[in-house]
CSV table of C-alpha atoms in Angstrom, one decimal:
chain,number,residue,atom,x,y,z
A,1,MET,CA,-1.7,33.0,27.1
A,2,THR,CA,-5.4,33.7,26.7
A,3,ARG,CA,-6.9,35.4,23.6
A,4,ASN,CA,-7.1,38.8,25.5
A,5,ASN,CA,-3.5,38.5,26.6
A,6,ASN,CA,-2.4,37.7,23.0
A,7,ALA,CA,-4.3,40.7,21.7
A,8,ALA,CA,-2.8,43.0,24.4
A,9,PHE,CA,0.7,41.7,23.7
A,10,PHE,CA,0.4,42.2,19.9
A,11,ALA,CA,-1.0,45.7,20.4
A,12,LYS,CA,1.8,46.7,22.7
A,13,ALA,CA,4.3,45.3,20.2
A,14,LEU,CA,2.7,47.3,17.4
A,15,ILE,CA,2.8,50.5,19.4
A,16,ILE,CA,6.5,49.9,20.2
A,17,LEU,CA,7.3,49.1,16.6
A,18,LEU,CA,5.5,52.3,15.4
A,19,LEU,CA,7.1,54.4,18.0
A,20,GLY,CA,10.5,53.1,17.1
A,21,THR,CA,9.9,53.8,13.4
A,22,TYR,CA,8.8,57.3,14.1
A,23,LEU,CA,11.8,58.0,16.5
A,24,SER,CA,14.2,56.6,13.9
A,25,PHE,CA,12.7,58.8,11.2
A,26,SER,CA,12.8,61.8,13.5
A,27,CYS,CA,16.5,61.2,14.4
A,28,PHE,CA,17.4,60.6,10.8
A,29,ALA,CA,15.7,63.9,9.8
A,30,GLN,CA,17.6,65.7,12.5
A,31,GLN,CA,20.9,64.3,11.2
A,32,SER,CA,20.4,64.6,7.5
A,33,GLY,CA,17.9,67.4,7.3
A,34,THR,CA,18.1,71.1,7.9
A,35,ALA,CA,17.2,72.6,11.2
A,36,ILE,CA,14.8,75.5,10.8
A,37,THR,CA,12.4,77.1,13.3
A,38,LEU,CA,8.6,77.5,13.5
A,39,GLY,CA,7.8,80.3,15.9
A,40,GLY,CA,11.1,79.9,17.4
A,41,LYS,CA,10.9,76.2,18.0
A,42,VAL,CA,13.4,73.9,16.1
A,43,ILE,CA,11.9,71.7,13.4
A,44,HIS,CA,13.7,69.8,10.6
A,45,THR,CA,13.4,69.3,6.9
A,46,VAL,CA,13.9,65.8,5.4
A,47,GLY,CA,17.0,66.9,3.7
A,48,LYS,CA,19.0,69.8,2.3
A,49,LEU,CA,18.4,72.0,-0.7
A,50,PRO,CA,20.5,71.2,-3.8
A,51,ALA,CA,23.8,73.1,-3.7
A,52,VAL,CA,24.7,76.0,-5.9
A,53,GLY,CA,26.5,74.9,-9.1
A,54,THR,CA,24.8,71.4,-9.2
A,55,PRO,CA,22.2,70.5,-12.0
A,56,VAL,CA,18.6,71.2,-11.1
A,57,LYS,CA,16.7,67.9,-10.3
A,58,ASP,CA,13.8,67.2,-12.8
A,59,PHE,CA,10.3,67.4,-11.3
A,60,THR,CA,6.7,67.2,-12.3
A,61,LEU,CA,4.1,69.2,-10.5
A,62,THR,CA,0.5,70.0,-11.0
A,63,GLY,CA,-0.8,73.4,-12.4
A,64,VAL,CA,-4.0,75.2,-11.5
A,65,ASP,CA,-5.6,73.6,-14.6
A,66,LEU,CA,-4.8,70.1,-13.2
A,67,LYS,CA,-2.3,69.5,-15.9
A,68,GLU,CA,1.2,68.2,-15.3
A,69,LYS,CA,4.1,70.7,-15.6
A,70,ALA,CA,7.6,69.5,-15.8
A,71,LEU,CA,10.9,71.2,-15.5
A,72,ALA,CA,11.4,70.9,-19.3
A,73,ASP,CA,8.4,73.2,-19.9
A,74,TYR,CA,10.6,76.0,-18.6
A,75,LYS,CA,13.9,75.0,-20.3
A,76,GLY,CA,16.1,77.9,-21.6
A,77,LYS,CA,14.8,80.3,-19.0
A,78,PHE,CA,15.9,81.5,-15.6
A,79,ILE,CA,13.6,79.7,-13.0
A,80,ILE,CA,12.9,81.1,-9.6
A,81,MET,CA,11.2,78.5,-7.3
A,82,ASN,CA,9.4,80.2,-4.5
A,83,ILE,CA,8.6,77.2,-2.1
A,84,PHE,CA,6.4,77.6,0.8
A,85,PRO,CA,4.0,75.8,3.2
A,86,SER,CA,0.6,77.3,2.1
A,87,VAL,CA,-0.8,80.1,0.2
A,88,ASN,CA,-3.5,80.5,2.9
A,89,THR,CA,-1.0,82.0,5.4
A,90,GLY,CA,0.2,85.6,5.6
A,91,VAL,CA,3.8,85.3,4.9
A,92,CYS,CA,3.4,82.7,2.1
A,93,SER,CA,0.7,84.9,0.3
A,94,LYS,CA,2.9,87.9,0.8
A,95,SER,CA,5.8,86.1,-1.0
A,96,VAL,CA,3.5,85.2,-4.0
A,97,ARG,CA,2.3,88.8,-4.3
A,98,LYS,CA,5.9,90.2,-4.0
A,99,PHE,CA,7.4,87.7,-6.6
A,100,ASN,CA,4.4,88.5,-8.8
A,101,GLU,CA,5.3,92.1,-8.7
A,102,ASP,CA,9.0,91.4,-9.3
A,103,ALA,CA,8.4,88.9,-12.1
A,104,ALA,CA,6.6,91.6,-14.2
A,105,GLY,CA,10.0,93.3,-14.8
A,106,LEU,CA,12.0,90.1,-15.6
A,107,ASN,CA,13.0,89.1,-19.1
A,108,ASN,CA,13.5,85.4,-19.9
A,109,ALA,CA,12.5,84.2,-16.4
A,110,VAL,CA,9.7,82.4,-14.7
A,111,VAL,CA,8.6,82.4,-11.1
A,112,LEU,CA,7.2,79.0,-10.0
A,113,CYS,CA,5.3,79.3,-6.7
A,114,ILE,CA,5.3,75.7,-5.2
A,115,SER,CA,3.3,74.5,-2.2
A,116,LYS,CA,1.2,71.5,-1.2
A,117,ASP,CA,-1.9,73.5,-1.6
A,118,LEU,CA,-4.5,72.0,-3.9
A,119,PRO,CA,-4.6,73.5,-7.3
A,120,PHE,CA,-8.2,74.7,-6.7
A,121,ALA,CA,-7.0,76.9,-3.7
A,122,GLN,CA,-4.1,78.2,-5.7
A,123,LYS,CA,-6.3,79.2,-8.5
A,124,GLN,CA,-8.8,80.8,-6.2
A,125,PHE,CA,-6.0,82.8,-4.5
A,126,CYS,CA,-4.6,84.1,-7.8
A,127,GLY,CA,-8.1,85.1,-9.1
A,128,ALA,CA,-8.9,87.0,-5.8
A,129,GLU,CA,-5.4,88.7,-5.7
A,130,GLY,CA,-5.0,89.4,-9.4
A,131,ILE,CA,-1.9,87.3,-9.6
A,132,ASP,CA,-0.8,86.8,-13.2
A,133,HIS,CA,3.0,86.9,-13.5
A,134,VAL,CA,3.8,83.8,-11.6
A,135,VAL,CA,3.1,80.1,-12.2
A,136,MET,CA,1.3,78.3,-9.3
A,137,LEU,CA,2.3,74.7,-8.9
A,138,SER,CA,1.1,72.0,-6.5
A,139,ASP,CA,3.2,69.1,-4.9
A,140,PHE,CA,0.0,67.5,-3.7
A,141,ARG,CA,0.6,64.2,-5.6
A,142,THR,CA,4.3,64.1,-6.1
A,143,ASP,CA,7.7,63.7,-4.2
A,144,PHE,CA,9.1,67.1,-4.9
A,145,GLY,CA,9.4,68.0,-1.2
A,146,ASN,CA,11.6,65.0,-0.5
A,147,MET,CA,13.6,65.3,-3.8
A,148,TYR,CA,14.5,68.9,-3.0
A,149,GLY,CA,14.9,68.4,0.7
A,150,VAL,CA,12.3,70.9,1.7
A,151,GLN,CA,9.5,68.7,3.2
A,152,ILE,CA,9.1,69.4,6.9
A,153,ALA,CA,9.9,66.2,8.9
A,154,ASP,CA,8.5,67.0,12.3
A,155,GLY,CA,6.5,69.4,14.3
A,156,PRO,CA,2.9,70.7,13.6
A,157,MET,CA,3.6,71.5,10.0
A,158,ARG,CA,5.0,68.0,9.3
A,159,GLY,CA,4.4,67.0,5.6
A,160,LEU,CA,4.2,70.6,4.3
A,161,LEU,CA,7.1,72.3,2.4
A,162,SER,CA,9.4,74.6,4.2
A,163,ARG,CA,10.1,78.1,3.0
A,164,ALA,CA,12.9,78.2,0.5
A,165,VAL,CA,14.0,79.7,-2.9
A,166,VAL,CA,15.9,78.1,-5.6
A,167,VAL,CA,17.1,79.9,-8.8
A,168,VAL,CA,18.1,78.0,-11.9
A,169,ASN,CA,19.9,79.4,-14.9
A,170,PRO,CA,19.0,78.7,-18.5
A,171,GLU,CA,21.7,75.9,-18.6
A,172,GLY,CA,20.0,74.1,-15.9
A,173,LYS,CA,22.4,74.8,-13.0
A,174,ILE,CA,21.4,76.1,-9.6
A,175,VAL,CA,22.8,79.6,-9.2
A,176,TYR,CA,21.1,80.6,-5.9
A,177,GLU,CA,19.4,78.8,-3.0
A,178,GLN,CA,18.1,80.0,0.4
A,179,GLN,CA,16.4,77.8,3.1
A,180,VAL,CA,14.7,80.4,5.0
A,181,PRO,CA,15.7,79.8,8.8
A,182,GLU,CA,12.4,80.7,10.2
A,183,ILE,CA,9.1,79.7,8.6
A,184,GLY,CA,7.6,83.0,9.6
A,185,GLN,CA,10.3,85.0,7.9
A,186,GLU,CA,10.1,86.2,4.3
A,187,PRO,CA,12.7,85.0,1.8
A,188,ASP,CA,15.4,87.4,0.5
A,189,TYR,CA,13.6,88.6,-2.6
A,190,ALA,CA,16.4,90.9,-3.7
A,191,ALA,CA,19.0,88.2,-3.7
A,192,ALA,CA,16.8,85.9,-5.7
A,193,ILE,CA,16.1,88.6,-8.3
A,194,ALA,CA,19.7,89.5,-8.5
A,195,ALA,CA,20.6,85.9,-9.3
A,196,VAL,CA,18.7,86.2,-12.7
A,197,LYS,CA,20.4,89.5,-13.8
């Protein structure tokens, strides 16, 4: 085999290996993840949301001040996690505005708006929109999406978080969860708010 033939052989072998890894991951996501849609086309998350009645999984995310925020920072309160792909899209920004409005009337509860957006973008959005009743948190440097089963595994939004809501009671148990079936659909705000009353 000549040097050029060796290089071509190894390049083809690498391509086959990478393609096999991608297909294996995609098949695994389809089997273990949740099927949702994006504009009517089926995509998958890497897993499933934690079930109602189970203890909430600990996490550390980044606030708009670039400081780490842990689950323990909200201990003893109801926690509504509003999880979404990006605050720079219409439905996502609408969910932040709606939960901000709803959060103003809640006692002993905090709404955490969680996305992969950089903290700078989250802070800019909140400043421009007058958002001050929710806490914006970024998953840009953690594994929250995989841990909660909400990271998108395939399709054009692969790597971002799906649209979901998780409500945790003051004892640290999940009392409500919704994996929104279509990315372009808003979450069930009323059901999430009802879970804290």
